[in-house]
GROMACS .gro file of C-alpha atoms in nm:
model
  310
    1UNK     CA    1  -0.141   2.543  -0.864
    2UNK     CA    2   0.173   2.463  -1.069
    3UNK     CA    3   0.449   2.305  -0.904
    4UNK     CA    4   0.619   2.653  -0.955
    5UNK     CA    5   0.435   2.850  -0.723
    6UNK     CA    6   0.448   2.541  -0.482
    7UNK     CA    7   0.795   2.490  -0.470
    8UNK     CA    8   0.919   2.882  -0.499
    9UNK     CA    9   1.103   2.753  -0.806
   10UNK     CA   10   1.116   2.987  -1.160
   11UNK     CA   11   1.042   2.642  -1.370
   12UNK     CA   12   0.726   2.331  -1.266
   13UNK     CA   13   1.041   2.085  -1.248
   14UNK     CA   14   1.212   1.871  -1.033
   15UNK     CA   15   1.558   1.709  -1.134
   16UNK     CA   16   1.515   1.296  -1.048
   17UNK     CA   17   1.759   1.188  -0.741
   18UNK     CA   18   1.938   0.979  -0.982
   19UNK     CA   19   2.178   0.747  -0.700
   20UNK     CA   20   2.594   0.858  -0.790
   21UNK     CA   21   2.441   1.121  -1.001
   22UNK     CA   22   2.307   1.409  -0.797
   23UNK     CA   23   2.507   1.524  -0.597
   24UNK     CA   24   2.526   1.853  -0.378
   25UNK     CA   25   2.709   1.988  -0.612
   26UNK     CA   26   2.492   1.877  -0.938
   27UNK     CA   27   2.165   1.955  -0.757
   28UNK     CA   28   2.253   2.327  -0.668
   29UNK     CA   29   2.353   2.419  -1.039
   30UNK     CA   30   1.934   2.249  -1.096
   31UNK     CA   31   1.807   2.504  -0.853
   32UNK     CA   32   2.013   2.796  -1.008
   33UNK     CA   33   1.935   2.694  -1.347
   34UNK     CA   34   1.551   2.746  -1.231
   35UNK     CA   35   1.449   2.404  -1.122
   36UNK     CA   36   1.451   2.239  -0.836
   37UNK     CA   37   1.787   1.997  -0.793
   38UNK     CA   38   1.778   1.671  -0.552
   39UNK     CA   39   2.024   1.525  -0.344
   40UNK     CA   40   1.994   1.172  -0.458
   41UNK     CA   41   2.141   0.993  -0.079
   42UNK     CA   42   2.145   0.594  -0.275
   43UNK     CA   43   2.470   0.557  -0.344
   44UNK     CA   44   2.592   0.814  -0.025
   45UNK     CA   45   2.692   0.716   0.323
   46UNK     CA   46   2.518   0.863   0.608
   47UNK     CA   47   2.820   1.120   0.630
   48UNK     CA   48   2.803   1.181   0.274
   49UNK     CA   49   2.471   1.228   0.266
   50UNK     CA   50   2.521   1.572   0.548
   51UNK     CA   51   2.838   1.663   0.340
   52UNK     CA   52   2.684   1.696   0.024
   53UNK     CA   53   2.394   1.923   0.194
   54UNK     CA   54   2.631   2.108   0.331
   55UNK     CA   55   2.745   2.165  -0.031
   56UNK     CA   56   2.479   2.267  -0.201
   57UNK     CA   57   2.383   2.579   0.089
   58UNK     CA   58   2.673   2.707  -0.037
   59UNK     CA   59   2.634   2.648  -0.410
   60UNK     CA   60   2.336   2.782  -0.434
   61UNK     CA   61   2.089   3.018  -0.265
   62UNK     CA   62   1.770   2.838  -0.451
   63UNK     CA   63   1.533   2.627  -0.305
   64UNK     CA   64   1.691   2.276  -0.319
   65UNK     CA   65   1.552   1.933  -0.184
   66UNK     CA   66   1.665   1.534  -0.155
   67UNK     CA   67   1.571   1.214  -0.244
   68UNK     CA   68   1.626   0.900   0.037
   69UNK     CA   69   1.596   0.536  -0.140
   70UNK     CA   70   1.424   0.370   0.121
   71UNK     CA   71   1.563   0.030   0.086
   72UNK     CA   72   1.946   0.124   0.167
   73UNK     CA   73   2.016   0.020   0.448
   74UNK     CA   74   2.086   0.389   0.629
   75UNK     CA   75   1.761   0.494   0.553
   76UNK     CA   76   1.656   0.567   0.911
   77UNK     CA   77   1.985   0.774   0.990
   78UNK     CA   78   1.947   0.935   0.619
   79UNK     CA   79   1.580   1.019   0.729
   80UNK     CA   80   1.702   1.157   1.070
   81UNK     CA   81   1.991   1.375   0.899
   82UNK     CA   82   1.741   1.542   0.628
   83UNK     CA   83   1.490   1.682   0.910
   84UNK     CA   84   1.759   1.750   1.131
   85UNK     CA   85   1.923   1.983   0.842
   86UNK     CA   86   1.551   2.144   0.783
   87UNK     CA   87   1.602   2.034   0.395
   88UNK     CA   88   1.305   2.253   0.214
   89UNK     CA   89   1.200   1.932  -0.008
   90UNK     CA   90   1.208   1.588   0.104
   91UNK     CA   91   1.145   1.320  -0.175
   92UNK     CA   92   1.156   0.875  -0.202
   93UNK     CA   93   1.152   0.614  -0.379
   94UNK     CA   94   1.161   0.231  -0.303
   95UNK     CA   95   0.860   0.226  -0.031
   96UNK     CA   96   0.602   0.365   0.207
   97UNK     CA   97   0.831   0.687   0.384
   98UNK     CA   98   0.506   0.676   0.640
   99UNK     CA   99   0.732   0.626   0.989
  100UNK     CA  100   0.914   0.962   0.845
  101UNK     CA  101   0.648   1.180   0.747
  102UNK     CA  102   0.546   1.384   1.085
  103UNK     CA  103   0.939   1.419   1.182
  104UNK     CA  104   1.004   1.561   0.821
  105UNK     CA  105   0.673   1.748   0.836
  106UNK     CA  106   0.768   1.904   1.220
  107UNK     CA  107   1.144   1.995   1.065
  108UNK     CA  108   0.898   2.206   0.809
  109UNK     CA  109   1.003   1.999   0.463
  110UNK     CA  110   0.731   1.901   0.162
  111UNK     CA  111   0.714   1.594   0.169
  112UNK     CA  112   0.658   1.446  -0.205
  113UNK     CA  113   0.688   1.027  -0.228
  114UNK     CA  114   0.728   0.838  -0.574
  115UNK     CA  115   0.406   0.629  -0.635
  116UNK     CA  116   0.420   0.348  -0.900
  117UNK     CA  117   0.059   0.244  -0.811
  118UNK     CA  118  -0.291   0.456  -0.719
  119UNK     CA  119  -0.298   0.247  -0.344
  120UNK     CA  120   0.068   0.365  -0.318
  121UNK     CA  121  -0.078   0.729  -0.336
  122UNK     CA  122  -0.354   0.692  -0.152
  123UNK     CA  123  -0.155   0.550   0.152
  124UNK     CA  124   0.036   0.853   0.095
  125UNK     CA  125  -0.171   1.114   0.079
  126UNK     CA  126  -0.360   0.952   0.439
  127UNK     CA  127  -0.027   0.984   0.600
  128UNK     CA  128  -0.011   1.396   0.519
  129UNK     CA  129   0.258   1.443   0.256
  130UNK     CA  130   0.223   1.765  -0.025
  131UNK     CA  131   0.162   1.586  -0.297
  132UNK     CA  132   0.307   1.280  -0.439
  133UNK     CA  133   0.503   1.201  -0.810
  134UNK     CA  134   0.356   0.897  -1.023
  135UNK     CA  135   0.649   0.737  -1.210
  136UNK     CA  136   0.526   0.558  -1.521
  137UNK     CA  137   0.752   0.239  -1.588
  138UNK     CA  138   0.901   0.441  -1.920
  139UNK     CA  139   1.122   0.622  -1.680
  140UNK     CA  140   1.528   0.497  -1.602
  141UNK     CA  141   1.649   0.335  -1.313
  142UNK     CA  142   1.375   0.174  -1.088
  143UNK     CA  143   1.030   0.110  -1.248
  144UNK     CA  144   0.711   0.000  -1.155
  145UNK     CA  145   0.426  -0.182  -1.410
  146UNK     CA  146   0.226   0.134  -1.518
  147UNK     CA  147   0.307   0.361  -1.761
  148UNK     CA  148   0.262   0.724  -1.723
  149UNK     CA  149  -0.046   0.746  -1.980
  150UNK     CA  150  -0.221   0.550  -1.740
  151UNK     CA  151  -0.099   0.637  -1.401
  152UNK     CA  152  -0.090   1.009  -1.330
  153UNK     CA  153  -0.438   1.034  -1.475
  154UNK     CA  154  -0.553   0.742  -1.194
  155UNK     CA  155  -0.376   0.908  -0.963
  156UNK     CA  156  -0.511   1.215  -1.014
  157UNK     CA  157  -0.882   1.085  -0.924
  158UNK     CA  158  -0.751   0.916  -0.663
  159UNK     CA  159  -0.576   1.175  -0.471
  160UNK     CA  160  -0.634   1.528  -0.385
  161UNK     CA  161  -0.317   1.636  -0.331
  162UNK     CA  162  -0.090   1.776  -0.607
  163UNK     CA  163   0.042   1.496  -0.893
  164UNK     CA  164   0.360   1.585  -1.013
  165UNK     CA  165   0.438   1.364  -1.314
  166UNK     CA  166   0.708   1.132  -1.370
  167UNK     CA  167   0.849   0.900  -1.695
  168UNK     CA  168   0.894   0.943  -2.031
  169UNK     CA  169   0.892   1.355  -1.988
  170UNK     CA  170   1.213   1.508  -2.233
  171UNK     CA  171   1.004   1.759  -2.464
  172UNK     CA  172   0.717   1.998  -2.503
  173UNK     CA  173   0.495   1.823  -2.591
  174UNK     CA  174   0.528   1.538  -2.385
  175UNK     CA  175   0.511   1.843  -2.060
  176UNK     CA  176   0.167   1.954  -2.221
  177UNK     CA  177   0.027   1.597  -2.167
  178UNK     CA  178   0.139   1.558  -1.825
  179UNK     CA  179  -0.041   1.956  -1.786
  180UNK     CA  180  -0.358   1.718  -1.985
  181UNK     CA  181  -0.367   1.430  -1.746
  182UNK     CA  182  -0.389   1.644  -1.406
  183UNK     CA  183  -0.078   1.675  -1.338
  184UNK     CA  184   0.070   1.972  -1.183
  185UNK     CA  185   0.448   1.965  -1.304
  186UNK     CA  186   0.659   1.659  -1.337
  187UNK     CA  187   1.017   1.547  -1.283
  188UNK     CA  188   1.300   1.522  -1.507
  189UNK     CA  189   1.570   1.289  -1.556
  190UNK     CA  190   1.717   1.119  -1.883
  191UNK     CA  191   1.721   1.450  -2.023
  192UNK     CA  192   1.930   1.564  -1.744
  193UNK     CA  193   2.197   1.289  -1.793
  194UNK     CA  194   2.284   1.531  -2.053
  195UNK     CA  195   2.321   1.856  -1.976
  196UNK     CA  196   2.700   2.005  -1.882
  197UNK     CA  197   2.661   2.014  -1.556
  198UNK     CA  198   2.533   1.621  -1.503
  199UNK     CA  199   2.837   1.490  -1.356
  200UNK     CA  200   2.845   1.159  -1.480
  201UNK     CA  201   3.098   1.041  -1.716
  202UNK     CA  202   3.122   1.169  -2.093
  203UNK     CA  203   3.092   0.823  -2.228
  204UNK     CA  204   2.742   0.762  -2.058
  205UNK     CA  205   2.604   1.093  -2.155
  206UNK     CA  206   2.756   0.979  -2.533
  207UNK     CA  207   2.562   0.636  -2.516
  208UNK     CA  208   2.304   0.812  -2.419
  209UNK     CA  209   2.309   1.030  -2.715
  210UNK     CA  210   2.297   0.734  -2.876
  211UNK     CA  211   2.017   0.584  -2.806
  212UNK     CA  212   1.743   0.466  -3.077
  213UNK     CA  213   1.322   0.385  -2.914
  214UNK     CA  214   1.417   0.046  -2.880
  215UNK     CA  215   1.765   0.084  -2.724
  216UNK     CA  216   1.625   0.051  -2.322
  217UNK     CA  217   1.507  -0.318  -2.149
  218UNK     CA  218   1.412  -0.389  -1.768
  219UNK     CA  219   1.611  -0.624  -1.582
  220UNK     CA  220   1.519  -0.809  -1.267
  221UNK     CA  221   1.152  -0.872  -1.355
  222UNK     CA  222   1.167  -1.216  -1.244
  223UNK     CA  223   1.283  -1.141  -0.891
  224UNK     CA  224   1.098  -0.811  -0.829
  225UNK     CA  225   1.382  -0.588  -0.908
  226UNK     CA  226   1.304  -0.439  -1.210
  227UNK     CA  227   1.564  -0.159  -1.328
  228UNK     CA  228   1.538   0.048  -1.652
  229UNK     CA  229   1.876   0.063  -1.854
  230UNK     CA  230   2.069   0.152  -2.161
  231UNK     CA  231   2.120  -0.235  -2.369
  232UNK     CA  232   2.469  -0.348  -2.358
  233UNK     CA  233   2.729  -0.632  -2.274
  234UNK     CA  234   2.627  -0.626  -1.912
  235UNK     CA  235   2.245  -0.621  -1.994
  236UNK     CA  236   2.226  -0.868  -2.218
  237UNK     CA  237   2.461  -1.158  -1.989
  238UNK     CA  238   2.236  -1.074  -1.693
  239UNK     CA  239   1.896  -1.099  -1.906
  240UNK     CA  240   2.043  -1.468  -2.033
  241UNK     CA  241   2.090  -1.528  -1.612
  242UNK     CA  242   1.760  -1.461  -1.563
  243UNK     CA  243   1.703  -1.670  -1.804
  244UNK     CA  244   1.809  -1.988  -1.638
  245UNK     CA  245   1.649  -1.902  -1.294
  246UNK     CA  246   1.965  -1.724  -1.138
  247UNK     CA  247   1.777  -1.571  -0.741
  248UNK     CA  248   1.772  -1.208  -0.638
  249UNK     CA  249   2.115  -1.253  -0.474
  250UNK     CA  250   2.274  -1.424  -0.723
  251UNK     CA  251   2.203  -1.119  -0.991
  252UNK     CA  252   2.250  -0.816  -0.713
  253UNK     CA  253   2.617  -0.965  -0.736
  254UNK     CA  254   2.685  -0.933  -1.083
  255UNK     CA  255   2.558  -0.618  -1.030
  256UNK     CA  256   2.737  -0.471  -0.775
  257UNK     CA  257   2.919  -0.182  -0.882
  258UNK     CA  258   2.810  -0.181  -1.250
  259UNK     CA  259   2.637   0.173  -1.168
  260UNK     CA  260   2.931   0.318  -1.033
  261UNK     CA  261   3.122   0.240  -1.334
  262UNK     CA  262   2.870   0.380  -1.569
  263UNK     CA  263   2.926   0.676  -1.315
  264UNK     CA  264   3.243   0.729  -1.273
  265UNK     CA  265   3.489   0.509  -1.531
  266UNK     CA  266   3.232   0.576  -1.843
  267UNK     CA  267   3.167   0.211  -1.851
  268UNK     CA  268   2.957   0.128  -2.148
  269UNK     CA  269   2.991  -0.244  -2.177
  270UNK     CA  270   2.932  -0.384  -1.831
  271UNK     CA  271   2.835  -0.064  -1.668
  272UNK     CA  272   2.475   0.010  -1.527
  273UNK     CA  273   2.378   0.292  -1.769
  274UNK     CA  274   2.003   0.363  -1.606
  275UNK     CA  275   1.831   0.530  -1.830
  276UNK     CA  276   1.436   0.578  -2.029
  277UNK     CA  277   1.268   0.539  -2.321
  278UNK     CA  278   1.324   0.921  -2.395
  279UNK     CA  279   1.663   0.790  -2.407
  280UNK     CA  280   1.582   0.806  -2.763
  281UNK     CA  281   1.524   1.187  -2.818
  282UNK     CA  282   1.789   1.314  -2.660
  283UNK     CA  283   2.053   1.463  -2.947
  284UNK     CA  284   2.235   1.682  -2.775
  285UNK     CA  285   2.468   1.808  -2.442
  286UNK     CA  286   2.335   2.122  -2.356
  287UNK     CA  287   2.284   2.358  -2.034
  288UNK     CA  288   2.003   2.298  -1.803
  289UNK     CA  289   1.885   2.619  -1.791
  290UNK     CA  290   1.847   2.574  -2.195
  291UNK     CA  291   1.673   2.252  -2.143
  292UNK     CA  292   1.435   2.412  -1.907
  293UNK     CA  293   1.346   2.760  -2.076
  294UNK     CA  294   1.334   2.512  -2.421
  295UNK     CA  295   1.066   2.248  -2.223
  296UNK     CA  296   0.864   2.531  -2.095
  297UNK     CA  297   0.867   2.749  -2.459
  298UNK     CA  298   0.763   2.410  -2.617
  299UNK     CA  299   0.420   2.275  -2.402
  300UNK     CA  300   0.366   2.697  -2.454
  301UNK     CA  301   0.402   2.699  -2.814
  302UNK     CA  302   0.176   2.289  -2.819
  303UNK     CA  303  -0.104   2.457  -2.659
  304UNK     CA  304  -0.133   2.732  -2.843
  305UNK     CA  305  -0.102   2.535  -3.171
  306UNK     CA  306  -0.409   2.355  -3.015
  307UNK     CA  307  -0.634   2.618  -2.941
  308UNK     CA  308  -0.607   2.732  -3.328
  309UNK     CA  309  -0.713   2.400  -3.498
  310UNK     CA  310  -1.050   2.384  -3.280
   0.00000   0.00000   0.00000
C-alpha cells in the first residue's frame, strides 16, 4: 500500500518537520498541494505550537500532521498538546517516542517516528507505531551515519510495518529507487526549501539553488550532535573549534540562534543553512504542486523506461 493510501493524500509524500520553517501556514500549503504537511515543533513554545495547529486548520481541510523533536525541553507538553488537538499524524525525531505512543494512538493519531538505525526501527515496531521514516545521512539537519540506500532496505527487512524513505530524494529517479528499496513513500525536505510557499528568506533559497554536489558538510560529529548544513563562514569556524577540541556546550553556544538568522534574516554567512546533499540537484523556485507533480511523473516515466529496456 502506497503512503497516500495510508494517509488519505493525493501524493505519497510527507514534508519534513523542519524547525523554524515548518509553520502552520507552510504545512497547510503542502497539504493543499496534495502531500502531507507537517508543523515542526522544534523551534516553537507549547503555546506557539498549539496556535500553529489552529492556524493550519483554518487554512486547509486536508490531512496534516506535526513533528516533535524529542530533545525539546518541553517535549512532554508538546506531546500532550498533539494528543489534545487530535492531530491526524505525528512524526518524531531525535529519540524514542515510546512513552507517548499509547496516548497518541488513543487520540486517533497515526505515529511515524524518524529512525536512523535498524535497532530503533525494531523498537518502534514493538511499541505499536504505524510506520517508520528511515532517514539516511544524506538529509539536511540532524543526521545519522547510514546512507538511505543502505538503511531503507535493512529497515524494510527488519519490520513488518510501512517504511517511508527520507534523505536524498529530490527527483523521480530517487523516488523510484525508494520504492525499489521497499519504501511506501518519501519524506521530502531540501527540495521543498525552494518552493514558492516555503517561508524561509530569499537568501536562504538562493543559497540552496547555488549549492553543488559537495556544498554541504556535517558539523558536530565529535560531540554526538551531527548536523548537515551548507558550507559557509559559520561551518568553517565551527569545524575549526571542533578540531581544536571544543566541547558540546561551547559549540552549542557558538551556534545559538544560527538557524533563525538563516531562516528569518537571510544571514548566509553566519546562519545555519540546513540542507541535504541533494541541494546540488535543486535549480529553481517553483510552486509546491509543480514539485510534487514532477516527482510523480518522473518516477512513472523512469519505471516505464526501465521496463522498455528489459
